[in-house]
PDB file of C-alpha atoms in Angstrom:
ATOM      1  CA  MET A 292       0.000   0.000   0.000  1.00  0.00           C
ATOM      2  CA  PRO A 293       1.616   3.300  -1.031  1.00  0.00           C
ATOM      3  CA  GLN A 294      -0.189   5.330   1.616  1.00  0.00           C
ATOM      4  CA  SER A 295      -0.255   5.129   5.431  1.00  0.00           C
ATOM      5  CA  LEU A 296      -3.733   5.645   6.826  1.00  0.00           C
ATOM      6  CA  SER A 297      -4.852   5.768  10.430  1.00  0.00           C
ATOM      7  CA  SER A 298      -7.961   6.412  12.491  1.00  0.00           C
ATOM      8  CA  VAL A 299      -7.155   6.189  16.196  1.00  0.00           C
ATOM      9  CA  TYR A 300      -9.165   8.169  18.722  1.00  0.00           C
ATOM     10  CA  LEU A 301      -7.784   8.607  22.230  1.00  0.00           C
ATOM     11  CA  HIS A 302      -9.319   9.917  25.441  1.00  0.00           C
ATOM     12  CA  LEU A 303      -6.548  11.410  27.573  1.00  0.00           C
ATOM     13  CA  VAL A 304      -7.078  12.304  31.231  1.00  0.00           C
ATOM     14  CA  PHE A 305      -4.656  13.891  33.679  1.00  0.00           C
ATOM     15  CA  SER A 306      -4.905  16.047  36.770  1.00  0.00           C
ATOM     16  CA  THR A 307      -3.098  18.914  38.344  1.00  0.00           C
ATOM     17  CA  LYS A 308      -0.461  17.909  40.875  1.00  0.00           C
ATOM     18  CA  GLU A 309      -2.165  16.722  44.055  1.00  0.00           C
ATOM     19  CA  ARG A 310      -5.443  17.642  42.333  1.00  0.00           C
ATOM     20  CA  ARG A 311      -5.015  21.251  43.385  1.00  0.00           C
ATOM     21  CA  PRO A 312      -7.754  23.494  41.908  1.00  0.00           C
ATOM     22  CA  PHE A 313      -5.369  25.570  39.788  1.00  0.00           C
ATOM     23  CA  LEU A 314      -8.001  25.847  37.057  1.00  0.00           C
ATOM     24  CA  GLY A 315     -10.747  27.132  39.354  1.00  0.00           C
ATOM     25  CA  ASP A 316     -11.080  30.411  37.464  1.00  0.00           C
ATOM     26  CA  LYS A 317     -13.366  29.539  34.568  1.00  0.00           C
ATOM     27  CA  SER A 318     -11.730  31.975  32.124  1.00  0.00           C
ATOM     28  CA  ILE A 319      -8.259  30.544  32.814  1.00  0.00           C
ATOM     29  CA  ARG A 320      -9.658  27.014  32.537  1.00  0.00           C
ATOM     30  CA  GLU A 321     -11.210  27.801  29.148  1.00  0.00           C
ATOM     31  CA  GLU A 322      -7.967  29.382  27.950  1.00  0.00           C
ATOM     32  CA  MET A 323      -6.063  26.296  29.137  1.00  0.00           C
ATOM     33  CA  HIS A 324      -8.435  24.019  27.232  1.00  0.00           C
ATOM     34  CA  SER A 325      -7.983  26.113  24.104  1.00  0.00           C
ATOM     35  CA  PHE A 326      -4.198  26.170  24.534  1.00  0.00           C
ATOM     36  CA  LEU A 327      -4.061  22.381  25.004  1.00  0.00           C
ATOM     37  CA  GLY A 328      -6.178  21.956  21.874  1.00  0.00           C
ATOM     38  CA  GLY A 329      -3.756  24.140  19.929  1.00  0.00           C
ATOM     39  CA  ILE A 330      -0.733  22.155  21.089  1.00  0.00           C
ATOM     40  CA  SER A 331      -2.471  18.889  20.232  1.00  0.00           C
ATOM     41  CA  LYS A 332      -3.328  20.143  16.749  1.00  0.00           C
ATOM     42  CA  LYS A 333       0.288  21.237  16.131  1.00  0.00           C
ATOM     43  CA  LEU A 334       1.392  17.726  17.117  1.00  0.00           C
ATOM     44  CA  ASP A 335      -0.866  16.250  14.385  1.00  0.00           C
ATOM     45  CA  CYS A 336      -3.389  15.063  16.981  1.00  0.00           C
ATOM     46  CA  PRO A 337      -6.426  17.193  16.143  1.00  0.00           C
ATOM     47  CA  PRO A 338      -8.662  17.579  19.186  1.00  0.00           C
ATOM     48  CA  ILE A 339     -12.321  16.701  19.054  1.00  0.00           C
ATOM     49  CA  LEU A 340     -12.918  18.301  22.464  1.00  0.00           C
ATOM     50  CA  VAL A 341     -10.864  19.494  25.430  1.00  0.00           C
ATOM     51  CA  GLY A 342     -12.703  19.885  28.720  1.00  0.00           C
ATOM     52  CA  GLY A 343     -12.535  19.335  32.425  1.00  0.00           C
ATOM     53  CA  VAL A 344     -12.888  21.099  35.739  1.00  0.00           C
ATOM     54  CA  GLU A 345     -10.633  22.891  38.210  1.00  0.00           C
ATOM     55  CA  ASP A 346      -8.325  19.943  38.926  1.00  0.00           C
ATOM     56  CA  HIS A 347      -8.096  17.857  35.752  1.00  0.00           C
ATOM     57  CA  VAL A 348      -8.529  17.802  31.993  1.00  0.00           C
ATOM     58  CA  HIS A 349      -9.967  15.446  29.390  1.00  0.00           C
ATOM     59  CA  ILE A 350      -8.786  15.520  25.794  1.00  0.00           C
ATOM     60  CA  LEU A 351     -10.484  13.548  23.045  1.00  0.00           C
ATOM     61  CA  ALA A 352      -8.300  13.625  19.959  1.00  0.00           C
ATOM     62  CA  ARG A 353      -7.572  11.780  16.778  1.00  0.00           C
ATOM     63  CA  HIS A 354      -4.054  10.523  17.361  1.00  0.00           C
ATOM     64  CA  GLY A 355      -1.524  11.296  14.656  1.00  0.00           C
ATOM     65  CA  ARG A 356       0.743   8.764  12.989  1.00  0.00           C
ATOM     66  CA  THR A 357       4.021  10.547  13.706  1.00  0.00           C
ATOM     67  CA  ILE A 358       4.102  10.918  17.495  1.00  0.00           C
ATOM     68  CA  THR A 359       4.008   8.437  20.356  1.00  0.00           C
ATOM     69  CA  GLN A 360       1.380   8.725  23.062  1.00  0.00           C
ATOM     70  CA  ALA A 361       4.089   9.457  25.638  1.00  0.00           C
ATOM     71  CA  ASP A 362       5.592  12.294  23.574  1.00  0.00           C
ATOM     72  CA  TRP A 363       2.136  13.738  22.885  1.00  0.00           C
ATOM     73  CA  VAL A 364       1.356  13.885  26.610  1.00  0.00           C
ATOM     74  CA  LYS A 365       4.822  15.196  27.491  1.00  0.00           C
ATOM     75  CA  GLU A 366       4.499  18.077  25.019  1.00  0.00           C
ATOM     76  CA  LEU A 367       0.950  18.896  26.131  1.00  0.00           C
ATOM     77  CA  LYS A 368       2.001  19.098  29.772  1.00  0.00           C
ATOM     78  CA  ARG A 369       5.283  20.905  29.146  1.00  0.00           C
ATOM     79  CA  GLY A 370       3.863  23.552  26.852  1.00  0.00           C
ATOM     80  CA  SER A 371       0.763  24.240  28.924  1.00  0.00           C
ATOM     81  CA  SER A 372       2.730  24.451  32.189  1.00  0.00           C
ATOM     82  CA  LEU A 373       5.069  27.046  30.715  1.00  0.00           C
ATOM     83  CA  TRP A 374       2.163  28.977  29.225  1.00  0.00           C
ATOM     84  CA  ILE A 375       0.056  29.182  32.399  1.00  0.00           C
ATOM     85  CA  LYS A 376       3.001  30.281  34.546  1.00  0.00           C
ATOM     86  CA  GLU A 377       3.672  33.129  32.113  1.00  0.00           C
ATOM     87  CA  ARG A 378      -0.038  33.896  31.762  1.00  0.00           C
ATOM     88  CA  ASP A 379      -0.629  34.380  35.490  1.00  0.00           C
ATOM     89  CA  PRO A 380       2.211  34.911  37.995  1.00  0.00           C
ATOM     90  CA  LYS A 381      -0.158  33.771  40.791  1.00  0.00           C
ATOM     91  CA  LEU A 382       0.045  30.313  39.210  1.00  0.00           C
ATOM     92  CA  SER A 383       3.852  30.125  39.313  1.00  0.00           C
ATOM     93  CA  ASP A 384       3.668  26.857  41.290  1.00  0.00           C
ATOM     94  CA  PHE A 385       1.304  25.219  38.773  1.00  0.00           C
ATOM     95  CA  ALA A 386       2.133  21.616  37.910  1.00  0.00           C
ATOM     96  CA  TRP A 387       0.458  18.629  36.312  1.00  0.00           C
ATOM     97  CA  GLN A 388       0.545  15.204  37.937  1.00  0.00           C
ATOM     98  CA  ALA A 389       3.365  12.992  36.673  1.00  0.00           C
ATOM     99  CA  GLY A 390       1.110  10.296  35.250  1.00  0.00           C
ATOM    100  CA  TYR A 391      -1.938  10.146  33.016  1.00  0.00           C
ATOM    101  CA  GLY A 392      -4.558   7.797  31.643  1.00  0.00           C
ATOM    102  CA  VAL A 393      -5.095   7.310  27.944  1.00  0.00           C
ATOM    103  CA  PHE A 394      -7.945   5.193  26.649  1.00  0.00           C
ATOM    104  CA  SER A 395      -8.883   4.006  23.178  1.00  0.00           C
ATOM    105  CA  VAL A 396     -12.194   5.194  21.759  1.00  0.00           C
ATOM    106  CA  SER A 397     -13.937   3.431  18.901  1.00  0.00           C
ATOM    107  CA  THR A 398     -15.280   5.612  16.116  1.00  0.00           C
ATOM    108  CA  SER A 399     -18.793   4.592  17.141  1.00  0.00           C
ATOM    109  CA  ASN A 400     -18.181   5.974  20.669  1.00  0.00           C
ATOM    110  CA  VAL A 401     -16.646   9.343  19.747  1.00  0.00           C
ATOM    111  CA  GLU A 402     -19.979  11.135  20.161  1.00  0.00           C
ATOM    112  CA  ALA A 403     -20.638   9.570  23.585  1.00  0.00           C
ATOM    113  CA  VAL A 404     -17.165  10.489  24.855  1.00  0.00           C
ATOM    114  CA  THR A 405     -17.578  14.009  23.468  1.00  0.00           C
ATOM    115  CA  ASP A 406     -20.853  14.350  25.390  1.00  0.00           C
ATOM    116  CA  TYR A 407     -19.204  12.962  28.530  1.00  0.00           C
ATOM    117  CA  ILE A 408     -16.388  15.529  28.365  1.00  0.00           C
ATOM    118  CA  ALA A 409     -18.853  18.342  27.661  1.00  0.00           C
ATOM    119  CA  GLN A 410     -20.768  17.434  30.844  1.00  0.00           C
ATOM    120  CA  GLN A 411     -17.766  17.453  33.205  1.00  0.00           C
ATOM    121  CA  GLU A 412     -19.017  20.240  35.471  1.00  0.00           C
ATOM    122  CA  GLU A 413     -22.335  18.469  36.005  1.00  0.00           C
ATOM    123  CA  HIS A 414     -20.632  15.097  36.452  1.00  0.00           C
ATOM    124  CA  HIS A 415     -18.306  16.405  39.157  1.00  0.00           C
ATOM    125  CA  ARG A 416     -21.124  17.735  41.272  1.00  0.00           C
ATOM    126  CA  LYS A 417     -21.664  14.074  42.171  1.00  0.00           C
ATOM    127  CA  SER A 418     -18.289  12.394  41.707  1.00  0.00           C
ATOM    128  CA  THR A 419     -14.653  13.108  42.558  1.00  0.00           C
ATOM    129  CA  PHE A 420     -11.837  12.902  40.043  1.00  0.00           C
ATOM    130  CA  GLN A 421     -10.458   9.842  41.833  1.00  0.00           C
ATOM    131  CA  ASP A 422     -13.794   8.009  41.603  1.00  0.00           C
ATOM    132  CA  GLU A 423     -14.159   8.981  37.949  1.00  0.00           C
ATOM    133  CA  PHE A 424     -10.645   7.819  37.102  1.00  0.00           C
ATOM    134  CA  ARG A 425     -11.049   4.495  38.932  1.00  0.00           C
ATOM    135  CA  ALA A 426     -14.280   3.898  36.986  1.00  0.00           C
ATOM    136  CA  MET A 427     -12.459   4.569  33.713  1.00  0.00           C
ATOM    137  CA  LEU A 428      -9.690   2.143  34.666  1.00  0.00           C
ATOM    138  CA  ARG A 429     -12.278  -0.542  35.487  1.00  0.00           C
ATOM    139  CA  LYS A 430     -14.225   0.106  32.276  1.00  0.00           C
ATOM    140  CA  HIS A 431     -11.061  -0.336  30.199  1.00  0.00           C
ATOM    141  CA  ARG A 432      -9.931  -3.355  32.258  1.00  0.00           C
ATOM    142  CA  ILE A 433      -6.711  -1.727  33.405  1.00  0.00           C
ATOM    143  CA  GLU A 434      -5.164  -3.123  36.567  1.00  0.00           C
ATOM    144  CA  TRP A 435      -3.648  -0.557  38.913  1.00  0.00           C
ATOM    145  CA  ASP A 436      -2.068  -0.199  42.307  1.00  0.00           C
ATOM    146  CA  GLU A 437      -3.733   2.570  44.307  1.00  0.00           C
ATOM    147  CA  ARG A 438      -0.373   3.511  45.867  1.00  0.00           C
ATOM    148  CA  TYR A 439       0.989   4.616  42.485  1.00  0.00           C
ATOM    149  CA  VAL A 440      -1.977   6.283  40.810  1.00  0.00           C
ATOM    150  CA  TRP A 441      -2.107   9.552  42.724  1.00  0.00           C
ATOM    151  CA  ASP A 442       0.532  12.208  43.300  1.00  0.00           C
TER     152      ASP A 442
END
């Protein structure tokens, strides 16, 4: 085949360090989501939706063929950390958690995951990030050790 074709959707989730509410200001949170989407697009991983609440983000994107998942996440975190510290000196101690969760999404589920991300504020009136993340790990049959999931 003379052409390389790919259709891989990924749902990426990561939190602020120690789940601190760095993104509590809605305007900063929206700017962060937009900035993350821009980085993802530049990395050939066009975002479908970026969302989240004050202590974590969700990114649904079509993963590009030229970058590893680890490098994609590293560049998202690095670039956005630098940006937010320059954007607001009060956030000079901003940091993302070291780890992340990335989950495959079938084409038939893209709309459902998009809706889920869009409803994050409502969802987190009833559920913590930790409970949400554990549920995602169970749903995707990922084994984990509670001692090493949170930082």
